[in-house]
């Protein structure tokens, strides 16, 4: 069935390639020096260790992601508590607790003071219903109530899931996440992270799998233009020369939205983006956390700049979502402020004491981490099909029904494969 050329070697492009490799000849053109795009690991000379560009959390509900990991043999590279627990720390009140969801669909956890959000009133959970039924124009803030369930759980969950503040974030996108996770019961909500880095989980095993099918991966190969004629793509230009398409050949464009818009003028794409800041700290010792923080390997924070602290042996990695609001902060001031929050949150749950002074650290700002998940931007997302029969789109910014996530990126790659007429585990409706 011809040769499929995949432009972009992020998770959307890799997902399409994995699906296509047993069915067709595949070539990936990746502009950067490695595949992985916004989910990648690299060796950091300041910290003298390999770190991820950003902490990525998966939930067990991310079915297509787990399928991808099973196909590539990488499920074992994940770590997690194996149960739906989420330790939290409230910086305003100095209170730590652990959300312990019931495994099944019946939410027994709501009736257990040691499992639910401290201070919440039971009637507050009706907010979940409101979010799941939200219309396309509603924002998260319009659906929320005052109360500890919102302040200590829903608001921070919304900011992390959408990477957008609650005042402008889309309630419908959040509602979709709730339907797929919380509403399905605790076993859909078990948290997972990459044990030894994102590349070891999502990239290296995928490339090994592709090699078995003789798929080609061309790194450092940027695509600069596409040529269309008579309703189809006929060629495209790469930094290594022009690729002429045969009648049976097709292309999946799996690049970020602004690049897709340049290559396909007139394409309607999201135009507003949110950043994510990740702060990484190297400790002079391996950190051992006690209780639920030790079990989970992370803790969520309420009331500060940091949202999540992930513990990786002697490295602490912190995520700050919807970080456009901190654009004016210098890297050093953010690193110091976050370190104060870390010491406050962790000192009572670790063996030993963290140093008072900020240790060796590194701050990474991903300026266009995700599209801004607002109702307006959500309407600008195109589907996988294009006006050209042999060209499909993929990327977390296409119309997946999900916010910018690994699951969305992987789903989008599968949708593009289906649109081109190949077998695929996901067919867009
Ligand atoms: C800091 C951070 C934290 C995140 N946390 C989470 C999380 O906890 N959970 C979660 O599910 N998701 C998270 N995400 C989102 C997730 O990383 C993305 O949704 C996903 O990686 C997007 O994949 P993609 O393939 O759609 O796009 P990209 O990763 O952007 O891939 C596009 C690829 O195209 C290449 N390219 C660009 N231009 C060209 C060109 N002209 N020619 C050839 N190649 C080109 C790029 O180099 C890139 O490799 C996070 C993202 C960031 C940045």
Coordinates of N, CA, C and O in Angstrom, one line a residue, residues 180-347:
X180 N -13.4 9.7 31.9 CA -12.5 8.5 31.6 C -11.7 8.1 32.8 O -11.1 7.0 32.8
X181 N -11.6 8.9 33.9 CA -10.8 8.5 35.0 C -11.6 8.3 36.3 O -12.1 7.2 36.6
X182 N -11.9 9.4 37.0 CA -12.6 9.3 38.3 C -13.9 8.6 38.2 O -14.2 7.7 39.0
X183 N -14.7 8.9 37.1 CA -16.0 8.3 37.0 C -15.9 6.7 36.7 O -16.9 6.0 36.9
X184 N -14.7 6.3 36.3 CA -14.6 4.8 36.0 C -14.1 4.1 37.3 O -13.9 2.9 37.2
X185 N -13.8 4.8 38.3 CA -13.3 4.1 39.6 C -11.8 4.2 39.7 O -11.1 4.6 38.7
X186 N -11.4 3.9 40.9 CA -9.9 4.1 41.2 C -9.0 3.4 40.3 O -7.9 3.9 40.0
X187 N -9.4 2.2 39.8 CA -8.4 1.4 39.0 C -8.1 2.1 37.7 O -7.1 1.8 37.0
X188 N -8.9 3.1 37.3 CA -8.6 3.9 36.1 C -7.7 5.1 36.4 O -7.3 5.9 35.5
X189 N -7.4 5.2 37.7 CA -6.7 6.5 38.1 C -5.3 6.1 38.8 O -4.7 7.0 39.4
X190 N -4.8 5.0 38.6 CA -3.5 4.7 39.2 C -2.4 5.5 38.5 O -2.3 5.5 37.2
X191 N -1.6 6.2 39.2 CA -0.6 7.1 38.6 C 0.7 6.3 38.2 O 1.1 5.4 39.0
X192 N 1.2 6.6 37.1 CA 2.5 6.0 36.6 C 3.4 7.1 36.1 O 3.0 8.1 35.5
X193 N 4.7 6.9 36.3 CA 5.7 7.7 35.7 C 6.8 6.9 35.1 O 6.9 5.7 35.4
X194 N 7.7 7.5 34.3 CA 8.8 6.7 33.7 C 9.9 6.5 34.7 O 10.3 7.4 35.4
X195 N 10.3 5.2 34.8 CA 11.3 4.8 35.9 C 12.6 5.5 35.6 O 13.2 6.0 36.5
X196 N 13.1 5.3 34.4 CA 14.5 5.8 34.1 C 14.5 6.9 33.1 O 15.5 7.1 32.4
X197 N 13.4 7.6 32.9 CA 13.3 8.7 31.9 C 12.4 8.4 30.7 O 12.1 7.3 30.4
X198 N 11.9 9.5 30.2 CA 10.9 9.4 29.1 C 11.4 8.7 27.9 O 10.7 7.9 27.2
X199 N 12.7 9.0 27.5 CA 13.2 8.4 26.3 C 13.3 6.9 26.4 O 13.0 6.1 25.5
X200 N 13.7 6.4 27.6 CA 13.8 5.0 27.8 C 12.4 4.3 27.8 O 12.3 3.1 27.4
X201 N 11.4 5.0 28.1 CA 10.0 4.5 28.1 C 9.4 4.6 26.7 O 8.8 3.7 26.1
X202 N 9.4 5.8 26.1 CA 8.6 6.1 24.9 C 9.4 6.1 23.6 O 8.8 6.0 22.6
X203 N 10.7 6.3 23.7 CA 11.4 6.5 22.4 C 12.3 5.3 22.1 O 12.1 4.6 21.0
X204 N 13.2 4.9 22.9 CA 14.2 3.8 22.6 C 13.5 2.5 22.2 O 13.7 1.9 21.2
X205 N 12.5 2.0 23.0 CA 11.8 0.8 22.7 C 11.0 0.9 21.4 O 11.0 0.0 20.6
X206 N 10.5 2.1 21.1 CA 9.7 2.3 19.8 C 10.7 2.2 18.7 O 10.4 1.6 17.6
X207 N 11.9 2.8 18.8 CA 12.8 2.8 17.7 C 13.3 1.3 17.4 O 13.5 0.9 16.3
X208 N 13.5 0.6 18.5 CA 13.9 -0.8 18.3 C 12.8 -1.6 17.6 O 13.1 -2.4 16.7
X209 N 11.6 -1.4 18.0 CA 10.4 -2.0 17.3 C 10.4 -1.7 15.8 O 10.3 -2.5 15.0
X210 N 10.6 -0.4 15.5 CA 10.5 0.1 14.1 C 11.7 -0.6 13.3 O 11.5 -0.9 12.1
X211 N 12.8 -0.7 13.9 CA 14.0 -1.3 13.2 C 13.7 -2.7 12.7 O 14.1 -3.1 11.7
X212 N 12.9 -3.5 13.6 CA 12.5 -4.8 13.2 C 11.8 -4.9 11.9 O 11.8 -5.8 11.1
X213 N 11.0 -3.8 11.6 CA 10.2 -3.7 10.4 C 10.9 -2.9 9.3 O 10.3 -2.5 8.3
X214 N 12.2 -2.6 9.5 CA 13.0 -1.9 8.5 C 12.5 -0.5 8.3 O 12.6 0.1 7.2
X215 N 11.8 0.1 9.2 CA 11.3 1.5 9.1 C 12.5 2.4 9.2 O 13.5 2.1 9.9
X216 N 12.5 3.5 8.4 CA 13.7 4.4 8.5 C 13.4 5.6 9.3 O 12.3 6.1 9.3
X217 N 14.4 6.0 10.1 CA 14.2 7.2 11.0 C 15.3 8.2 10.6 O 16.5 7.9 10.9
X218 N 15.0 9.3 10.0 CA 16.0 10.2 9.6 C 16.0 11.4 10.5 O 15.1 12.3 10.6
X219 N 17.0 11.4 11.4 CA 17.2 12.5 12.4 C 17.8 13.7 11.7 O 18.5 13.6 10.7
X220 N 17.6 14.9 12.3 CA 18.2 16.1 11.8 C 17.7 16.4 10.4 O 18.4 17.0 9.6
X221 N 16.5 16.0 10.1 CA 15.9 16.2 8.7 C 14.7 17.0 8.8 O 13.6 16.5 9.2
X222 N 14.8 18.3 8.5 CA 13.7 19.2 8.7 C 12.9 19.3 7.3 O 13.5 19.4 6.3
X223 N 11.6 19.3 7.4 CA 10.7 19.4 6.2 C 10.4 20.9 6.1 O 9.9 21.5 7.1
X224 N 10.6 21.5 5.0 CA 10.4 23.0 4.9 C 9.2 23.4 4.0 O 8.8 24.5 4.1
X225 N 8.8 22.5 3.1 CA 7.6 22.9 2.4 C 6.9 21.6 1.8 O 7.5 20.5 1.7
X226 N 5.6 21.8 1.5 CA 4.8 20.7 0.9 C 4.3 21.2 -0.4 O 3.9 22.4 -0.5
X227 N 4.2 20.3 -1.4 CA 3.7 20.7 -2.7 C 2.4 19.9 -3.0 O 2.5 18.7 -3.0
X228 N 1.3 20.6 -3.3 CA 0.1 19.9 -3.6 C -0.3 20.2 -5.1 O 0.0 21.2 -5.6
X229 N -1.1 19.2 -5.6 CA -1.5 19.3 -7.0 C -2.7 18.4 -7.2 O -2.7 17.3 -6.8
X230 N -3.8 19.0 -7.7 CA -5.0 18.1 -8.0 C -5.5 17.4 -6.8 O -5.8 16.2 -6.9
X231 N -5.6 18.0 -5.7 CA -6.2 17.4 -4.5 C -5.3 16.4 -3.8 O -5.8 15.7 -2.9
X232 N -4.0 16.4 -4.1 CA -3.2 15.5 -3.4 C -1.8 16.1 -3.2 O -1.4 17.1 -3.9
X233 N -1.1 15.5 -2.2 CA 0.3 16.0 -2.0 C 1.2 15.3 -3.0 O 1.1 14.0 -3.1
X234 N 2.1 16.0 -3.7 CA 2.9 15.4 -4.7 C 4.4 15.3 -4.4 O 5.1 14.4 -4.8
X235 N 4.8 16.2 -3.5 CA 6.2 16.1 -3.1 C 6.4 17.0 -1.8 O 5.5 17.8 -1.5
X236 N 7.5 16.8 -1.1 CA 7.8 17.8 -0.1 C 9.3 17.9 0.0 O 10.1 17.1 -0.5
X237 N 9.8 19.1 0.5 CA 11.2 19.4 0.5 C 11.7 19.2 1.9 O 11.2 19.6 2.9
X238 N 12.9 18.5 2.0 CA 13.5 18.2 3.3 C 14.9 18.9 3.2 O 15.4 19.3 2.2
X239 N 15.6 19.0 4.4 CA 16.9 19.6 4.4 C 17.9 18.8 3.6 O 19.0 19.2 3.3
X240 N 17.5 17.5 3.2 CA 18.4 16.7 2.4 C 17.9 16.6 1.0 O 18.4 15.7 0.3
X241 N 16.9 17.3 0.6 CA 16.5 17.3 -0.8 C 15.0 17.0 -0.9 O 14.3 16.8 0.1
X242 N 14.5 17.0 -2.2 CA 13.0 16.8 -2.4 C 12.6 15.4 -2.4 O 13.4 14.5 -2.9
X243 N 11.5 15.1 -1.8 CA 10.9 13.7 -1.9 C 9.7 13.8 -2.8 O 8.8 14.5 -2.5
X244 N 9.8 13.0 -3.9 CA 8.7 12.9 -4.8 C 7.8 11.7 -4.4 O 8.3 10.6 -4.2
X245 N 6.5 12.0 -4.3 CA 5.6 10.9 -3.9 C 5.0 10.1 -5.1 O 4.7 10.7 -6.1
X246 N 5.0 8.8 -4.9 CA 4.4 7.9 -6.0 C 2.9 7.9 -5.7 O 2.4 8.4 -4.7
X247 N 2.1 7.4 -6.7 CA 0.7 7.4 -6.6 C 0.1 6.8 -5.3 O -0.9 7.3 -4.8
X248 N 0.8 5.8 -4.8 CA 0.3 5.0 -3.6 C 0.8 5.6 -2.3 O 0.4 5.2 -1.3
X249 N 1.7 6.6 -2.4 CA 2.4 7.1 -1.2 C 1.5 8.1 -0.4 O 0.6 8.8 -1.0
X250 N 1.7 8.2 0.9 CA 1.0 9.1 1.7 C 1.9 9.7 2.7 O 3.0 9.3 3.0
X251 N 1.3 10.8 3.4 CA 2.1 11.6 4.4 C 1.3 11.8 5.6 O 0.1 12.1 5.5
X252 N 2.0 11.7 6.8 CA 1.3 12.1 8.0 C 2.1 13.3 8.6 O 3.4 13.2 8.8
X253 N 1.5 14.4 8.7 CA 2.1 15.6 9.3 C 1.9 15.6 10.8 O 0.9 15.9 11.2
X254 N 3.0 15.3 11.5 CA 2.9 15.2 13.0 C 3.8 16.1 13.7 O 4.6 15.8 14.6
X255 N 3.7 17.4 13.2 CA 4.6 18.5 13.8 C 3.8 19.3 14.7 O 2.5 19.2 14.7
X256 N 4.4 20.2 15.5 CA 3.6 21.1 16.4 C 2.7 22.0 15.5 O 3.0 22.3 14.3
X257 N 1.6 22.5 16.1 CA 0.6 23.4 15.4 C 1.2 24.5 14.6 O 0.9 24.7 13.4
X258 N 2.1 25.3 15.2 CA 2.6 26.5 14.4 C 3.4 26.0 13.2 O 3.4 26.7 12.2
X259 N 4.1 24.9 13.3 CA 4.8 24.4 12.1 C 3.9 23.9 11.0 O 4.0 24.1 9.8
X260 N 2.8 23.2 11.5 CA 1.8 22.7 10.5 C 1.1 23.8 9.8 O 0.9 23.8 8.6
X261 N 0.9 24.9 10.5 CA 0.2 26.1 9.9 C 1.2 26.7 8.8 O 0.7 27.2 7.8
X262 N 2.5 26.7 9.1 CA 3.4 27.2 8.1 C 3.5 26.3 6.9 O 3.5 26.8 5.7
X263 N 3.5 25.0 7.1 CA 3.6 24.1 6.0 C 2.3 24.0 5.1 O 2.4 23.7 4.0
X264 N 1.2 24.2 5.8 CA -0.1 24.2 5.1 C -0.9 25.5 5.3 O -1.8 25.5 6.1
X265 N -0.5 26.5 4.6 CA -1.1 27.8 4.8 C -2.6 27.7 4.7 O -3.2 27.0 3.9
X266 N -3.3 28.4 5.7 CA -4.8 28.4 5.7 C -5.3 27.4 6.6 O -6.5 27.4 7.0
X267 N -4.5 26.5 7.1 CA -5.0 25.5 8.1 C -5.3 26.2 9.4 O -4.5 27.0 9.9
X268 N -6.5 25.9 10.0 CA -6.9 26.5 11.2 C -6.3 25.7 12.4 O -6.6 24.5 12.5
X269 N -5.5 26.3 13.2 CA -4.9 25.5 14.3 C -5.0 26.4 15.6 O -5.2 27.6 15.5
X270 N -4.8 25.8 16.8 CA -4.7 26.6 18.0 C -3.5 27.6 17.9 O -2.5 27.3 17.3
X271 N -3.8 28.8 18.4 CA -2.8 29.8 18.3 C -2.3 30.4 19.6 O -1.4 31.2 19.7
X272 N -2.9 29.9 20.7 CA -2.4 30.3 22.1 C -1.9 29.1 22.8 O -2.4 28.0 22.7
X273 N -0.8 29.3 23.5 CA -0.1 28.2 24.2 C 0.2 28.6 25.6 O 0.2 29.7 26.0
X274 N 0.4 27.5 26.4 CA 0.8 27.7 27.8 C 2.1 27.0 28.0 O 2.4 26.0 27.4
X275 N 2.9 27.6 28.9 CA 4.2 27.0 29.2 C 4.1 26.1 30.5 O 3.1 26.1 31.2
X276 N 5.1 25.2 30.6 CA 5.3 24.4 31.8 C 6.7 24.6 32.3 O 7.6 24.6 31.4
X277 N 6.9 24.9 33.6 CA 8.3 25.0 34.1 C 8.6 23.7 34.9 O 7.7 23.2 35.6
X278 N 9.8 23.1 34.7 CA 10.2 22.0 35.5 C 11.5 22.4 36.2 O 12.4 23.0 35.6
X279 N 11.5 22.2 37.5 CA 12.7 22.5 38.3 C 13.3 21.2 38.8 O 12.5 20.4 39.4
X280 N 14.6 21.0 38.6 CA 15.2 19.7 39.0 C 16.3 20.1 40.0 O 17.1 21.0 39.8
X281 N 16.4 19.3 41.1 CA 17.4 19.6 42.2 C 18.1 18.3 42.4 O 17.5 17.2 42.6
X282 N 19.5 18.4 42.5 CA 20.2 17.2 42.8 C 20.7 17.3 44.3 O 21.2 18.3 44.7
X283 N 20.4 16.2 45.0 CA 20.7 16.1 46.4 C 22.0 15.4 46.6 O 22.3 14.5 45.8
X284 N 22.7 15.7 47.8 CA 23.9 14.9 48.0 C 23.7 13.5 48.5 O 24.6 12.8 48.9
X285 N 22.4 13.1 48.6 CA 22.1 11.8 49.1 C 20.8 11.3 48.4 O 20.1 12.0 47.8
X286 N 20.5 9.9 48.5 CA 19.3 9.4 48.0 C 18.2 9.6 49.0 O 18.3 9.3 50.1
X287 N 17.1 10.2 48.5 CA 16.0 10.6 49.4 C 15.1 9.4 49.6 O 14.6 8.8 48.7
X288 N 14.8 9.2 50.9 CA 13.8 8.1 51.2 C 12.6 8.8 51.9 O 12.8 9.4 52.9
X289 N 11.5 8.6 51.2 CA 10.3 9.2 51.8 C 9.5 8.1 52.5 O 9.5 7.0 52.2
X290 N 8.7 8.6 53.6 CA 8.0 7.6 54.4 C 6.5 7.7 53.9 O 6.0 8.6 53.3
X291 N 5.7 6.7 54.4 CA 4.2 6.7 54.3 C 3.8 6.8 52.8 O 4.5 6.2 51.9
X292 N 2.7 7.5 52.6 CA 2.1 7.5 51.3 C 3.0 8.2 50.2 O 3.0 7.8 49.1
X293 N 3.8 9.2 50.7 CA 4.7 9.8 49.7 C 5.8 8.8 49.2 O 6.1 8.8 48.0
X294 N 6.3 8.0 50.2 CA 7.2 7.0 49.8 C 6.6 6.0 48.8 O 7.2 5.6 47.9
X295 N 5.4 5.6 49.1 CA 4.7 4.6 48.3 C 4.4 5.1 46.9 O 4.6 4.5 45.9
X296 N 4.0 6.4 46.8 CA 3.6 7.0 45.5 C 4.8 7.4 44.7 O 4.9 7.4 43.5
X297 N 5.8 8.0 45.4 CA 7.0 8.5 44.8 C 6.8 10.0 44.3 O 7.6 10.5 43.6
X298 N 5.7 10.6 44.7 CA 5.5 12.0 44.4 C 4.5 12.6 45.4 O 3.9 11.8 46.2
X299 N 4.4 13.9 45.4 CA 3.3 14.5 46.2 C 2.8 15.8 45.5 O 3.6 16.5 44.8
X300 N 1.5 16.0 45.6 CA 0.9 17.1 44.9 C 0.9 18.3 45.9 O 0.7 18.0 47.1
X301 N 1.0 19.5 45.5 CA 1.0 20.6 46.4 C -0.1 21.6 46.1 O -0.5 21.8 44.9
X302 N -0.7 22.1 47.2 CA -1.8 23.1 47.1 C -1.3 24.4 47.7 O -0.6 24.4 48.7
X303 N -1.6 25.5 47.0 CA -1.3 26.8 47.6 C 0.1 27.4 47.3 O 0.5 28.4 48.0
X304 N 0.8 26.8 46.4 CA 2.1 27.4 46.1 C 2.4 27.6 44.6 O 1.4 27.6 43.8
X305 N 3.6 27.7 44.3 CA 4.0 27.8 42.9 C 4.2 26.4 42.3 O 3.7 26.2 41.2
X306 N 4.7 25.5 43.0 CA 4.9 24.1 42.6 C 3.6 23.4 42.6 O 2.8 23.6 43.5
X307 N 3.5 22.4 41.6 CA 2.2 21.6 41.7 C 2.5 20.2 42.1 O 1.7 19.5 42.7
X308 N 3.6 19.6 41.6 CA 4.0 18.2 41.9 C 5.4 18.1 42.2 O 6.3 18.8 41.5
X309 N 5.8 17.4 43.2 CA 7.2 17.0 43.5 C 7.4 15.5 43.2 O 6.6 14.7 43.8
X310 N 8.3 15.2 42.3 CA 8.6 13.8 42.0 C 9.9 13.4 42.6 O 10.9 14.2 42.4
X311 N 10.0 12.3 43.2 CA 11.2 11.8 43.9 C 11.9 10.8 43.0 O 11.3 9.7 42.8
X312 N 13.1 11.1 42.5 CA 13.8 10.1 41.7 C 15.2 9.9 42.4 O 16.1 10.6 42.1
X313 N 15.3 9.0 43.4 CA 16.5 8.8 44.1 C 17.1 10.1 44.7 O 16.6 10.6 45.6
X314 N 18.2 10.6 44.0 CA 18.8 11.8 44.6 C 18.4 13.1 43.7 O 19.1 14.1 43.9
X315 N 17.4 12.9 42.9 CA 16.9 14.1 42.2 C 15.5 14.3 42.5 O 14.7 13.4 42.5
X316 N 15.2 15.6 42.8 CA 13.8 16.0 43.0 C 13.4 16.8 41.8 O 14.1 17.8 41.5
X317 N 12.2 16.5 41.2 CA 11.8 17.2 40.0 C 10.4 17.8 40.3 O 9.5 17.0 40.7
X318 N 10.3 19.0 40.0 CA 9.0 19.7 40.3 C 8.4 20.3 39.0 O 9.0 20.8 38.2
X319 N 7.0 20.1 39.0 CA 6.3 20.7 37.8 C 5.5 21.9 38.3 O 4.8 21.9 39.3
X320 N 5.6 22.9 37.4 CA 4.7 24.1 37.6 C 3.9 24.2 36.3 O 4.5 24.5 35.2
X321 N 2.6 24.0 36.4 CA 1.8 24.0 35.2 C 1.3 25.4 34.9 O 1.3 26.3 35.8
X322 N 0.7 25.6 33.8 CA 0.1 26.9 33.4 C 1.0 28.1 33.8 O 0.7 29.0 34.6
X323 N 2.3 28.0 33.4 CA 3.3 28.8 33.9 C 3.5 30.1 33.2 O 4.5 30.9 33.5
X324 N 2.7 30.5 32.3 CA 2.8 31.8 31.6 C 2.7 32.9 32.7 O 3.3 33.9 32.6
X325 N 2.0 32.6 33.8 CA 1.8 33.6 34.9 C 3.1 33.9 35.6 O 3.3 34.8 36.3
X326 N 4.2 33.0 35.4 CA 5.5 33.2 36.0 C 6.5 33.7 35.0 O 7.7 33.6 35.3
X327 N 6.1 34.2 33.9 CA 7.1 34.5 32.8 C 8.0 35.6 33.3 O 9.2 35.6 32.8
X328 N 7.6 36.5 34.2 CA 8.5 37.5 34.7 C 9.5 37.1 35.8 O 10.3 37.9 36.2
X329 N 9.3 35.9 36.3 CA 10.2 35.5 37.4 C 11.5 35.0 36.8 O 11.5 34.3 35.8
X330 N 12.6 35.4 37.4 CA 13.9 34.9 36.9 C 14.0 33.4 37.3 O 13.4 32.9 38.2
X331 N 14.9 32.6 36.6 CA 15.1 31.2 36.9 C 15.5 31.0 38.3 O 15.0 30.2 39.1
X332 N 16.5 31.9 38.8 CA 17.0 31.7 40.1 C 15.9 32.0 41.2 O 15.9 31.2 42.2
X333 N 15.1 33.0 41.0 CA 14.1 33.3 42.0 C 13.0 32.1 42.0 O 12.6 31.7 43.1
X334 N 12.8 31.6 40.9 CA 11.8 30.4 40.9 C 12.4 29.2 41.6 O 11.8 28.5 42.4
X335 N 13.7 29.0 41.3 CA 14.4 27.8 41.9 C 14.4 27.9 43.4 O 14.1 27.0 44.2
X336 N 14.6 29.2 43.9 CA 14.7 29.4 45.4 C 13.3 29.3 46.0 O 13.1 28.6 47.1
X337 N 12.3 29.9 45.4 CA 10.9 29.8 45.9 C 10.4 28.4 46.0 O 9.8 27.9 47.0
X338 N 10.7 27.6 44.9 CA 10.2 26.2 44.8 C 10.9 25.4 45.9 O 10.4 24.5 46.5
X339 N 12.2 25.7 46.1 CA 13.0 24.9 47.1 C 12.4 25.1 48.5 O 12.3 24.2 49.2
X340 N 12.0 26.3 48.8 CA 11.3 26.6 50.1 C 10.1 25.7 50.2 O 9.8 25.2 51.3
X341 N 9.3 25.7 49.1 CA 8.1 24.9 49.2 C 8.4 23.4 49.4 O 7.7 22.7 50.1
X342 N 9.4 22.9 48.7 CA 9.8 21.5 48.8 C 10.2 21.2 50.2 O 9.8 20.2 50.8
X343 N 11.0 22.0 50.8 CA 11.5 21.7 52.2 C 10.3 21.7 53.2 O 10.2 20.9 54.0
X344 N 9.3 22.7 53.0 CA 8.2 22.7 53.8 C 7.4 21.4 53.7 O 6.9 20.8 54.7
X345 N 7.2 21.0 52.4 CA 6.3 19.8 52.2 C 6.9 18.5 52.5 O 6.3 17.6 53.0
X346 N 8.3 18.4 52.3 CA 8.9 17.1 52.5 C 9.6 16.8 53.8 O 9.7 15.6 54.2
X347 N 10.0 17.9 54.5 CA 10.8 17.6 55.7 C 10.2 16.7 56.7 O 10.9 15.9 57.4

